[in-house]
CSV table of C-alpha atoms in Angstrom, one decimal:
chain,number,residue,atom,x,y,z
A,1,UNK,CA,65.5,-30.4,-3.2
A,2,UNK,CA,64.7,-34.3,-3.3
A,3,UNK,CA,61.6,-34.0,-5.3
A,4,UNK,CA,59.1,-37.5,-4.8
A,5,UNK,CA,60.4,-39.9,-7.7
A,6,UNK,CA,58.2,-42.0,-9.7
A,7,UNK,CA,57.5,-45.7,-9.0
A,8,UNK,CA,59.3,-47.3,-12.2
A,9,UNK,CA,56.4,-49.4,-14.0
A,10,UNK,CA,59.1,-51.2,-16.0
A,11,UNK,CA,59.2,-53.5,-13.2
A,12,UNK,CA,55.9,-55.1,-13.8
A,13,UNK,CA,55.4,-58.2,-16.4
A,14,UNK,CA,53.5,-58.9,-19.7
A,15,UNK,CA,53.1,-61.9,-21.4
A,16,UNK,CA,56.7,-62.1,-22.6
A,17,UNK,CA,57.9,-61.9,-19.5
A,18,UNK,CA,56.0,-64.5,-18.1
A,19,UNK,CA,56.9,-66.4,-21.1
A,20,UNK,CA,60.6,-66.2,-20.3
A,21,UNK,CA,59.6,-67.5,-16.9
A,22,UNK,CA,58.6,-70.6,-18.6
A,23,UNK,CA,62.2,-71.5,-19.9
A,24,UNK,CA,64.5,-70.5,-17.1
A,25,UNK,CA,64.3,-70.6,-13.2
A,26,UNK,CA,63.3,-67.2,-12.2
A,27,UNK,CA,65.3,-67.2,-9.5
A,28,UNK,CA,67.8,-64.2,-8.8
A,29,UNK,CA,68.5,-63.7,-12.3
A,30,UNK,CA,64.7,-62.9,-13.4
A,31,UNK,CA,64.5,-59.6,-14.9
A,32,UNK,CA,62.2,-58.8,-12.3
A,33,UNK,CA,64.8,-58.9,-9.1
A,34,UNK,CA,66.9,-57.4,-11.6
A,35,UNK,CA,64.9,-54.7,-11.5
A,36,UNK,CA,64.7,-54.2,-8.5
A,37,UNK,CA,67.6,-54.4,-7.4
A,38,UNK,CA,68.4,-51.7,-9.6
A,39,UNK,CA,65.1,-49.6,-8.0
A,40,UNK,CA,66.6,-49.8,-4.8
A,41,UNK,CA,70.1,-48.6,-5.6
A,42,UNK,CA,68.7,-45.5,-7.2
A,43,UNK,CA,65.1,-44.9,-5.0
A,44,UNK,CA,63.7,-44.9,-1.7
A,45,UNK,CA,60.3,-44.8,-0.4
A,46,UNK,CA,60.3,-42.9,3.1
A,47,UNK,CA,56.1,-42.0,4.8
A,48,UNK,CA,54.9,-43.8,1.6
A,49,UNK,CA,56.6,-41.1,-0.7
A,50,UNK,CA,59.5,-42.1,-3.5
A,51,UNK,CA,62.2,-40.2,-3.3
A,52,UNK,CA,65.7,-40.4,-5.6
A,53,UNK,CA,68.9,-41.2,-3.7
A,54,UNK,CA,71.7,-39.3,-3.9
A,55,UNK,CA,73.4,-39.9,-7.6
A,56,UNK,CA,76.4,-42.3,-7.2
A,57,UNK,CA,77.5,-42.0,-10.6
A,58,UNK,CA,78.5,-39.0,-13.0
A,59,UNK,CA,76.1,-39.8,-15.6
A,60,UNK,CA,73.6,-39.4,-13.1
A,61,UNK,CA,72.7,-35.8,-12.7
A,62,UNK,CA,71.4,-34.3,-9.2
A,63,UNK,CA,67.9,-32.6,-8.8
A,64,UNK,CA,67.7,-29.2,-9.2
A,65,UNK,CA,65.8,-26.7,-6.5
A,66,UNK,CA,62.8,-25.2,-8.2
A,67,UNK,CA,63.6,-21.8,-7.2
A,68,UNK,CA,67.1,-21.6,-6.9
A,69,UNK,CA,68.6,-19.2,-4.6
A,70,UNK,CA,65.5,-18.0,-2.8
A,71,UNK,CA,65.1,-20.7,-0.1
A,72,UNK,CA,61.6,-21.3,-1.4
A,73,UNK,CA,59.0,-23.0,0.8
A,74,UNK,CA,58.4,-25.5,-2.3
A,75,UNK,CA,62.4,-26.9,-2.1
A,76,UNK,CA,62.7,-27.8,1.6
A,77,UNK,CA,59.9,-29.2,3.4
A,78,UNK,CA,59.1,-32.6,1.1
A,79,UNK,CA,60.4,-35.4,3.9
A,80,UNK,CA,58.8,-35.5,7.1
A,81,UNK,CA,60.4,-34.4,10.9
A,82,UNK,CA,61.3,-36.5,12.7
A,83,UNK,CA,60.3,-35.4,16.4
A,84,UNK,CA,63.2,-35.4,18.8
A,85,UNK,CA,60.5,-36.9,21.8
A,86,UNK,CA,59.6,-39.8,19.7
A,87,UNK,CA,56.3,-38.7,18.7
A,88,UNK,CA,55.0,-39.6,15.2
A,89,UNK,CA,56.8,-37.8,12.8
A,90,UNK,CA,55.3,-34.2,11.3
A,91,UNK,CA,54.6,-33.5,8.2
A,92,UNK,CA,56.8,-30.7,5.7
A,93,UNK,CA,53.7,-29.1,4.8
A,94,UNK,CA,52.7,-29.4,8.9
A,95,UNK,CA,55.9,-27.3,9.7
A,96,UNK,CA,54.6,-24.7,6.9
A,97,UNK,CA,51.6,-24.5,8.7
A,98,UNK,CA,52.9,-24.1,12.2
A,99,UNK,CA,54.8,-21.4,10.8
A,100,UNK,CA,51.8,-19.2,9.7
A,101,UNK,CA,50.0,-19.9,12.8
A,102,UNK,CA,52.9,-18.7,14.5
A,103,UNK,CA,53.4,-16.3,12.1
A,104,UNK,CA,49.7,-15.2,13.1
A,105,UNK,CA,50.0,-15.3,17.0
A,106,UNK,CA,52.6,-13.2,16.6
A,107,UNK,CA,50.5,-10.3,14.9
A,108,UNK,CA,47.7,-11.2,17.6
A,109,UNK,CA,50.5,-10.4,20.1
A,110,UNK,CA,51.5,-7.4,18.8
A,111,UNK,CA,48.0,-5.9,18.1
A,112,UNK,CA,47.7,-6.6,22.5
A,113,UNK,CA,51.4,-4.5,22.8
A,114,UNK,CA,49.9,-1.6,20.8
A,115,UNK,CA,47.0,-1.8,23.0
A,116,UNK,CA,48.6,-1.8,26.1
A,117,UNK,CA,50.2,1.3,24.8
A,118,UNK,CA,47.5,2.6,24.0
A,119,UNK,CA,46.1,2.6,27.4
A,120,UNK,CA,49.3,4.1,29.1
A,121,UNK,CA,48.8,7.0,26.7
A,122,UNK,CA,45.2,7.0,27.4
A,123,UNK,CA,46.0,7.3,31.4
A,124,UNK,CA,48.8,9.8,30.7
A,125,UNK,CA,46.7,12.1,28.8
A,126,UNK,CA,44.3,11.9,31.8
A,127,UNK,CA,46.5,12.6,34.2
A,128,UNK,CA,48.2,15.6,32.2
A,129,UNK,CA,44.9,17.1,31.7
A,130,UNK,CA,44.5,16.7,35.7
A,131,UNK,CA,47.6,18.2,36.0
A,132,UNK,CA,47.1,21.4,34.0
A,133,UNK,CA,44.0,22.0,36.2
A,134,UNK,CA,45.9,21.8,39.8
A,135,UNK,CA,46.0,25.4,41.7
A,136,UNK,CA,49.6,25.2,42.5
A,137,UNK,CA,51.5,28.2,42.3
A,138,UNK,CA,48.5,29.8,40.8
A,139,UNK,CA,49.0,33.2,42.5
A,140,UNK,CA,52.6,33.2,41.1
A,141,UNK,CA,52.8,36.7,39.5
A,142,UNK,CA,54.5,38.7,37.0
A,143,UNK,CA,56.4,37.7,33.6
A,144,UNK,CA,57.3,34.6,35.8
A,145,UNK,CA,53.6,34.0,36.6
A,146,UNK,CA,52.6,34.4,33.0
A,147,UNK,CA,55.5,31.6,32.1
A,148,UNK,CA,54.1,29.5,34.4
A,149,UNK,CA,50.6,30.0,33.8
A,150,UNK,CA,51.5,28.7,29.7
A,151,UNK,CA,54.0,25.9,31.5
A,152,UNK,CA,50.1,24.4,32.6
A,153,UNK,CA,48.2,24.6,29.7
A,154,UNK,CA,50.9,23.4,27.6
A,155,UNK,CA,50.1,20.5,29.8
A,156,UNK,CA,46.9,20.1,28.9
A,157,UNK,CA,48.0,20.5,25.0
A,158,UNK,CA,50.3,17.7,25.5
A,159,UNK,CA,47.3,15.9,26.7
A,160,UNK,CA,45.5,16.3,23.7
A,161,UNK,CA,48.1,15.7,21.7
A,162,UNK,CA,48.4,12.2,23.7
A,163,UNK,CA,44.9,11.8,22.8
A,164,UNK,CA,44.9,11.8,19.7
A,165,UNK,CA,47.9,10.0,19.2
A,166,UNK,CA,46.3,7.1,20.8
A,167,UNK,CA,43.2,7.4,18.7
A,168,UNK,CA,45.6,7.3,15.8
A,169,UNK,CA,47.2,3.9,17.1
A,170,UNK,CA,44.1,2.9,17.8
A,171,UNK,CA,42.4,3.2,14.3
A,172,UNK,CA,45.9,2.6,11.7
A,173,UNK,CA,47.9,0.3,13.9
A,174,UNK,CA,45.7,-1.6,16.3
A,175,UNK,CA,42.8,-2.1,14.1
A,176,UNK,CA,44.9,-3.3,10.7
A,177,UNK,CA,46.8,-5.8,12.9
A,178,UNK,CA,43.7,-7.2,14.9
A,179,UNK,CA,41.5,-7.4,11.4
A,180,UNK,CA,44.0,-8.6,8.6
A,181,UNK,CA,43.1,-12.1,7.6
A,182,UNK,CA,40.9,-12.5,10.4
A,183,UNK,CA,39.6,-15.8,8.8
A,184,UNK,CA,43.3,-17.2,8.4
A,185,UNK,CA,43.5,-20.0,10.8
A,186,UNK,CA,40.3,-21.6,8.6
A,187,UNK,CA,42.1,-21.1,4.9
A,188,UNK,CA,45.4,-23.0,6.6
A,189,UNK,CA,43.1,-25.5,7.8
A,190,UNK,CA,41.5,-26.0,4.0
A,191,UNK,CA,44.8,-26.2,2.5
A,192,UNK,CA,45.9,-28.6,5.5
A,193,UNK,CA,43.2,-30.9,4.7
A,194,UNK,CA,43.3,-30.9,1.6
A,195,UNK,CA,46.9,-31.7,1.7
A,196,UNK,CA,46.1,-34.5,4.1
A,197,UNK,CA,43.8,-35.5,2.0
A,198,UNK,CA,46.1,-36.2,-0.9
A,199,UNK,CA,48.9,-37.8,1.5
A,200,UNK,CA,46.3,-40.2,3.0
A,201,UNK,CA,45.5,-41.5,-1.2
A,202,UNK,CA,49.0,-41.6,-1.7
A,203,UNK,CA,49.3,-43.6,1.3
A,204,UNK,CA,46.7,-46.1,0.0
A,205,UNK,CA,48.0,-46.5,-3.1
A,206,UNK,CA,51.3,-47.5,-1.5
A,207,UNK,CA,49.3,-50.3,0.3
A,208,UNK,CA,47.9,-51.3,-3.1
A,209,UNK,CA,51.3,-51.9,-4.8
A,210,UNK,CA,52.7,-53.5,-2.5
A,211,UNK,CA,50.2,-55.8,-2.2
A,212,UNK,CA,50.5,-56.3,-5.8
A,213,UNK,CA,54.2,-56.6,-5.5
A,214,UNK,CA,53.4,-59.5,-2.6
A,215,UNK,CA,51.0,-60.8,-5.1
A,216,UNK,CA,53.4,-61.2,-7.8
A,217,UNK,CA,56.2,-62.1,-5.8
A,218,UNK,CA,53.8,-65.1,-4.6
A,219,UNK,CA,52.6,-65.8,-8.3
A,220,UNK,CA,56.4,-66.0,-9.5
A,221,UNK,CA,57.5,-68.3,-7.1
A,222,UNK,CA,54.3,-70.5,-7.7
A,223,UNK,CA,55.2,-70.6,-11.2
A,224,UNK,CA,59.1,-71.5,-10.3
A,225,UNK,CA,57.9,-74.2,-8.2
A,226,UNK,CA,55.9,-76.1,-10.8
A,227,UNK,CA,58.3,-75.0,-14.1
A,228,UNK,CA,61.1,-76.9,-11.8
A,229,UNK,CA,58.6,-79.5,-11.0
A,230,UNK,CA,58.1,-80.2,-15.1
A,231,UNK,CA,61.5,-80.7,-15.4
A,232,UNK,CA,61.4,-83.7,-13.1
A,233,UNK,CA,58.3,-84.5,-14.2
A,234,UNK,CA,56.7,-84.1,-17.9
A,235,UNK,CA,52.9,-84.9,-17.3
A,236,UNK,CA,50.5,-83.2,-19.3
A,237,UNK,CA,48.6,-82.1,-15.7
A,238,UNK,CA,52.3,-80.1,-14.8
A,239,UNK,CA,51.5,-78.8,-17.9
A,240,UNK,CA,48.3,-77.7,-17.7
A,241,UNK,CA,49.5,-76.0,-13.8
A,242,UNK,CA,52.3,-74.1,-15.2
A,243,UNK,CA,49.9,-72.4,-17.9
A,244,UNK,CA,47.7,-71.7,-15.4
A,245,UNK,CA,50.0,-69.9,-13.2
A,246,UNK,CA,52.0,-68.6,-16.1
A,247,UNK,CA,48.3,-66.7,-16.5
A,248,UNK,CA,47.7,-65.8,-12.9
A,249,UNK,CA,52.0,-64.4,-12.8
A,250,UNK,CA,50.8,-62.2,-15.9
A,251,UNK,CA,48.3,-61.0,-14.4
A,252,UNK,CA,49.4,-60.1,-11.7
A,253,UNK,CA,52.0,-58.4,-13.4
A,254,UNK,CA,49.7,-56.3,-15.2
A,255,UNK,CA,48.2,-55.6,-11.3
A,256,UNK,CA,51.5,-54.7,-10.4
A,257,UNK,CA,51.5,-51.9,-13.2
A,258,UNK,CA,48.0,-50.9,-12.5
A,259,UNK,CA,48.7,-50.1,-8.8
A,260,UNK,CA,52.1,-48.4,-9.7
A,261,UNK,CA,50.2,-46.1,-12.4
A,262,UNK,CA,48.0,-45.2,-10.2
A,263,UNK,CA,50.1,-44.6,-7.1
A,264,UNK,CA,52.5,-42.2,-9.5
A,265,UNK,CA,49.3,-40.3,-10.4
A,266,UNK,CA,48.7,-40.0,-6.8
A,267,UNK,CA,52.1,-38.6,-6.1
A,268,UNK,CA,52.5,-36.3,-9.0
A,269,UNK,CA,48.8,-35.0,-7.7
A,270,UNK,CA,50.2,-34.7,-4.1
A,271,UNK,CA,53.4,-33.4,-5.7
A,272,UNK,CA,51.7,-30.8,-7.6
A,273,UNK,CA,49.7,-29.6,-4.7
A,274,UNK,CA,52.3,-29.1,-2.7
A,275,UNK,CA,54.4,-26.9,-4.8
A,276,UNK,CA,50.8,-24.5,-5.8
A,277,UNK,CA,50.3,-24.5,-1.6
A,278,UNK,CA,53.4,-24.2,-0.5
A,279,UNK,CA,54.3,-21.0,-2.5
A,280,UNK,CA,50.8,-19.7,-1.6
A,281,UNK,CA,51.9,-19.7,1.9
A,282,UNK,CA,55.1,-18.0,0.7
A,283,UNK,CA,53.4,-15.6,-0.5
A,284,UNK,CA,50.8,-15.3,2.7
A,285,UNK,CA,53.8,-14.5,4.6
A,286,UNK,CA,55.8,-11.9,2.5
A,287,UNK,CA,52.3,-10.3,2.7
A,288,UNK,CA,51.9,-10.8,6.8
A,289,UNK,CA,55.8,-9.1,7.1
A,290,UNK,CA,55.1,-6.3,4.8
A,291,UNK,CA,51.9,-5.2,6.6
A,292,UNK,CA,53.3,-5.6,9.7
A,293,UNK,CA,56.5,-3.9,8.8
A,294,UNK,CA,53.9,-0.9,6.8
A,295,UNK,CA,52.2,-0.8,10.5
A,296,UNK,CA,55.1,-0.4,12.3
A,297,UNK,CA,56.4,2.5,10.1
A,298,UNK,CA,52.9,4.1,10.6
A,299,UNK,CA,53.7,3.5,14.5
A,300,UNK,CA,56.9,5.4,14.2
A,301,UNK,CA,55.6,7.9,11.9
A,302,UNK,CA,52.8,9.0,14.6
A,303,UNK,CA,55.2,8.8,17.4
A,304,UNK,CA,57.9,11.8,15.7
A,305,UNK,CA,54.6,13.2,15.2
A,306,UNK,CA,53.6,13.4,18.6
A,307,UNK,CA,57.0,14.4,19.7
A,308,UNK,CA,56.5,17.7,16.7
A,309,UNK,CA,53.1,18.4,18.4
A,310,UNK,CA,55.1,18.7,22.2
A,311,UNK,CA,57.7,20.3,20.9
A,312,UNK,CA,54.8,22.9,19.5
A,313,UNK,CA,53.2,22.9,23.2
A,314,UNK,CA,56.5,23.7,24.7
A,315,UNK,CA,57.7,26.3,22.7
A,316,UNK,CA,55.4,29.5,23.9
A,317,UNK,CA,56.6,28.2,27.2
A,318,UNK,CA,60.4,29.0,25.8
A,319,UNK,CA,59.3,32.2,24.7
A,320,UNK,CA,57.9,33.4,28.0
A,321,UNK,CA,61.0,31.9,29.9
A,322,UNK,CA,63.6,33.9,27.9
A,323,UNK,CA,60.9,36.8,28.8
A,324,UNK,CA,60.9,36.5,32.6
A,325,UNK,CA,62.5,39.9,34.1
A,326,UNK,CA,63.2,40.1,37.9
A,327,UNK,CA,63.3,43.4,37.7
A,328,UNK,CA,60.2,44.1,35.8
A,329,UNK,CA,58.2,41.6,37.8
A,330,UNK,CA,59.5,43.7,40.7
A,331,UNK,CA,58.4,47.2,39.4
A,332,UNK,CA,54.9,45.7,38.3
A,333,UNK,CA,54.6,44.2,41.9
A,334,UNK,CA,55.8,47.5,43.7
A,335,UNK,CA,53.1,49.7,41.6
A,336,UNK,CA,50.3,47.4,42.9
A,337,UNK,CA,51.5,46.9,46.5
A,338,UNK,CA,53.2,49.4,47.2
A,339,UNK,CA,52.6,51.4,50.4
A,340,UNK,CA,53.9,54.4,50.3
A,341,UNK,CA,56.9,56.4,49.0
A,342,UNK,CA,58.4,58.8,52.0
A,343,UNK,CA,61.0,57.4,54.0
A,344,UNK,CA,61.5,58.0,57.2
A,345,UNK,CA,63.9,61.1,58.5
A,346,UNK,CA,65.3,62.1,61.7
A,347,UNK,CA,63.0,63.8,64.3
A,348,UNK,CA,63.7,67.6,65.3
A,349,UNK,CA,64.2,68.4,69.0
């Protein structure tokens, strides 16, 4: 993880350092440039944020992840992204967000797939109860008419047990998914701004040390121009200037240090934040998976318990097949139709 560096006050003057400037040129040798020259071999500033580059030597050890080994939100999304259509680049802690929201249309969508279900088991249950009501081969008699007589009302038991399989999805899967964190678009937006609130100081303190860096840059050279100019010239008025911007270098040092202490409090702040929100998201997602994922199971669970209760409407059905008897539906049939017993014999002359 490339966590933010700190600005390095030790960059910044005092007095003795505006003394040195006094007795040598503080040209490319000044302990300033030195400095940071040595800054920009080892740091980069990237959206305002400070950032370590990679470590070039061996005495110069690598960051290590926070949370090692569990791809952690608060190790990966510090630099911004760069969008492929040229558009301003997004935010780490913007790519979090997108995620939940995602993350949240998602459960939205599957809440309106266990709906939809819902309804098709709401119109089959109709339609099987409609069913079990039609006079087709009502008049069917015998064992056979007694198995199919069961064959319909098992229909209209598998409609109830449709039913209430889609009250079921209706109250412990639709409802859960439809109602968990129904305010969750508004927290992401509080942590969002808040977030965005903390970039935006950062940001500003960036613009304050560089303009104190522009202001001592300016100050420094000032001061080389007239220290070279009392070389040439020893008046007591040179004098006089070189004290004065000797003063005016030193302070401007100590600006320099001001705006740097203050823009590394920012950072660490910002810093801070975004470690305590970005593993609050973490965990806002394990929780969205897991009740999703408990939902689902509950989905499953009611469906090989709907597929029990039809088994259960089926099975006296089964019973009255293995039942059915030609020939006893024949003798039952022949005792109530039958039309008489003598057969017919040859006439006598």
């Amino acid at each position: 993880m490339m966590e933010p560096a700190s600005f390095d006050t030790e960059e910044s003057f005092d007095v003795d350092d505006a003394s040195c400037l006094s007795q040598q040129n503080p040209g490319n040798n000044s302990p300033a440039k030195r400095q940071n020259k040595e800054i920009k071999e080892t740091k980069i500033t990237i959206n305002c944020v400070t950032f370590p580059l990679p470590s070039v030597t061996p005495d110069q050890p690598e960051q290590q992840l926070l949370k090692p080994n569990e791809w952690s939100y608060c190790d990966y999304f510090w630099t911004d992204k760069k969008d492929p259509q040229g558009t301003p680049s997004v935010g780490g802690f913007e790519v979090l967000l997108q995620k939940q929201l995602k993350g949240k249309q998602m459960q939205k969508e599957m809440a309106e797939f266990v709906r939809e279900r819902i309804k098709i088991e709401d119109e089959y249950c109709k339609n099987l109860s409609k069913l079990s009501q039609s006079p087709l081969a009502a008049q069917e008699e015998g064992t056979l008419g007694e198995a199919w007589a069961q064959l319909k009302r098992s229909c209209h038991d598998e409609a109830e047990v449709h039913l209430k399989f889609s009250n079921k999805l209706q109250c412990e899967v639709e409802k859960p998914l439809l109602t968990f964190r129904d305010n969750f678009k508004k927290e992401l937006k509080k942590y969002d701004h808040h977030i965005i609130d903390l970039r935006k100081q950062l940001a500003s303190r960036y613009a304050g040390v560089e303009k104190a860096r522009k202001a001592l840059a300016d100050r420094q050279k000032d001061l080389e121009v007239k220290t070279q100019q009392l070389d040439i010239k020893h008046m007591n008025k040179h004098e006089e200037d070189i004290k004065k911007a000797r003063r005016k270098s030193t302070q401007a040092g100590d600006d320099l240090m001001h705006n740097v202490d203050l823009y590394n409090r920012a950072q660490s702040k910002w810093f801070e934040e975004m470690v305590t929100t970005s593993l609050e998201l973490e965990r806002l997602e394990v929780e969205r998976v897991e009740m999703i994922r408990q939902n689902l199971r509950q989905y499953t669970t009611l469906r090989h318990e709907t597929d029990m209760f039809n088994q259960s409407t089926v099975e006296p059905v089964d019973q009255l097949l293995q039942n059915v008897d030609p020939a006893k539906d024949r003798e039952l049939w022949v005792q109530e139709h039958k039309t008489g017993e003598l057969r017919p014999v040859d006439m006598d002359i």
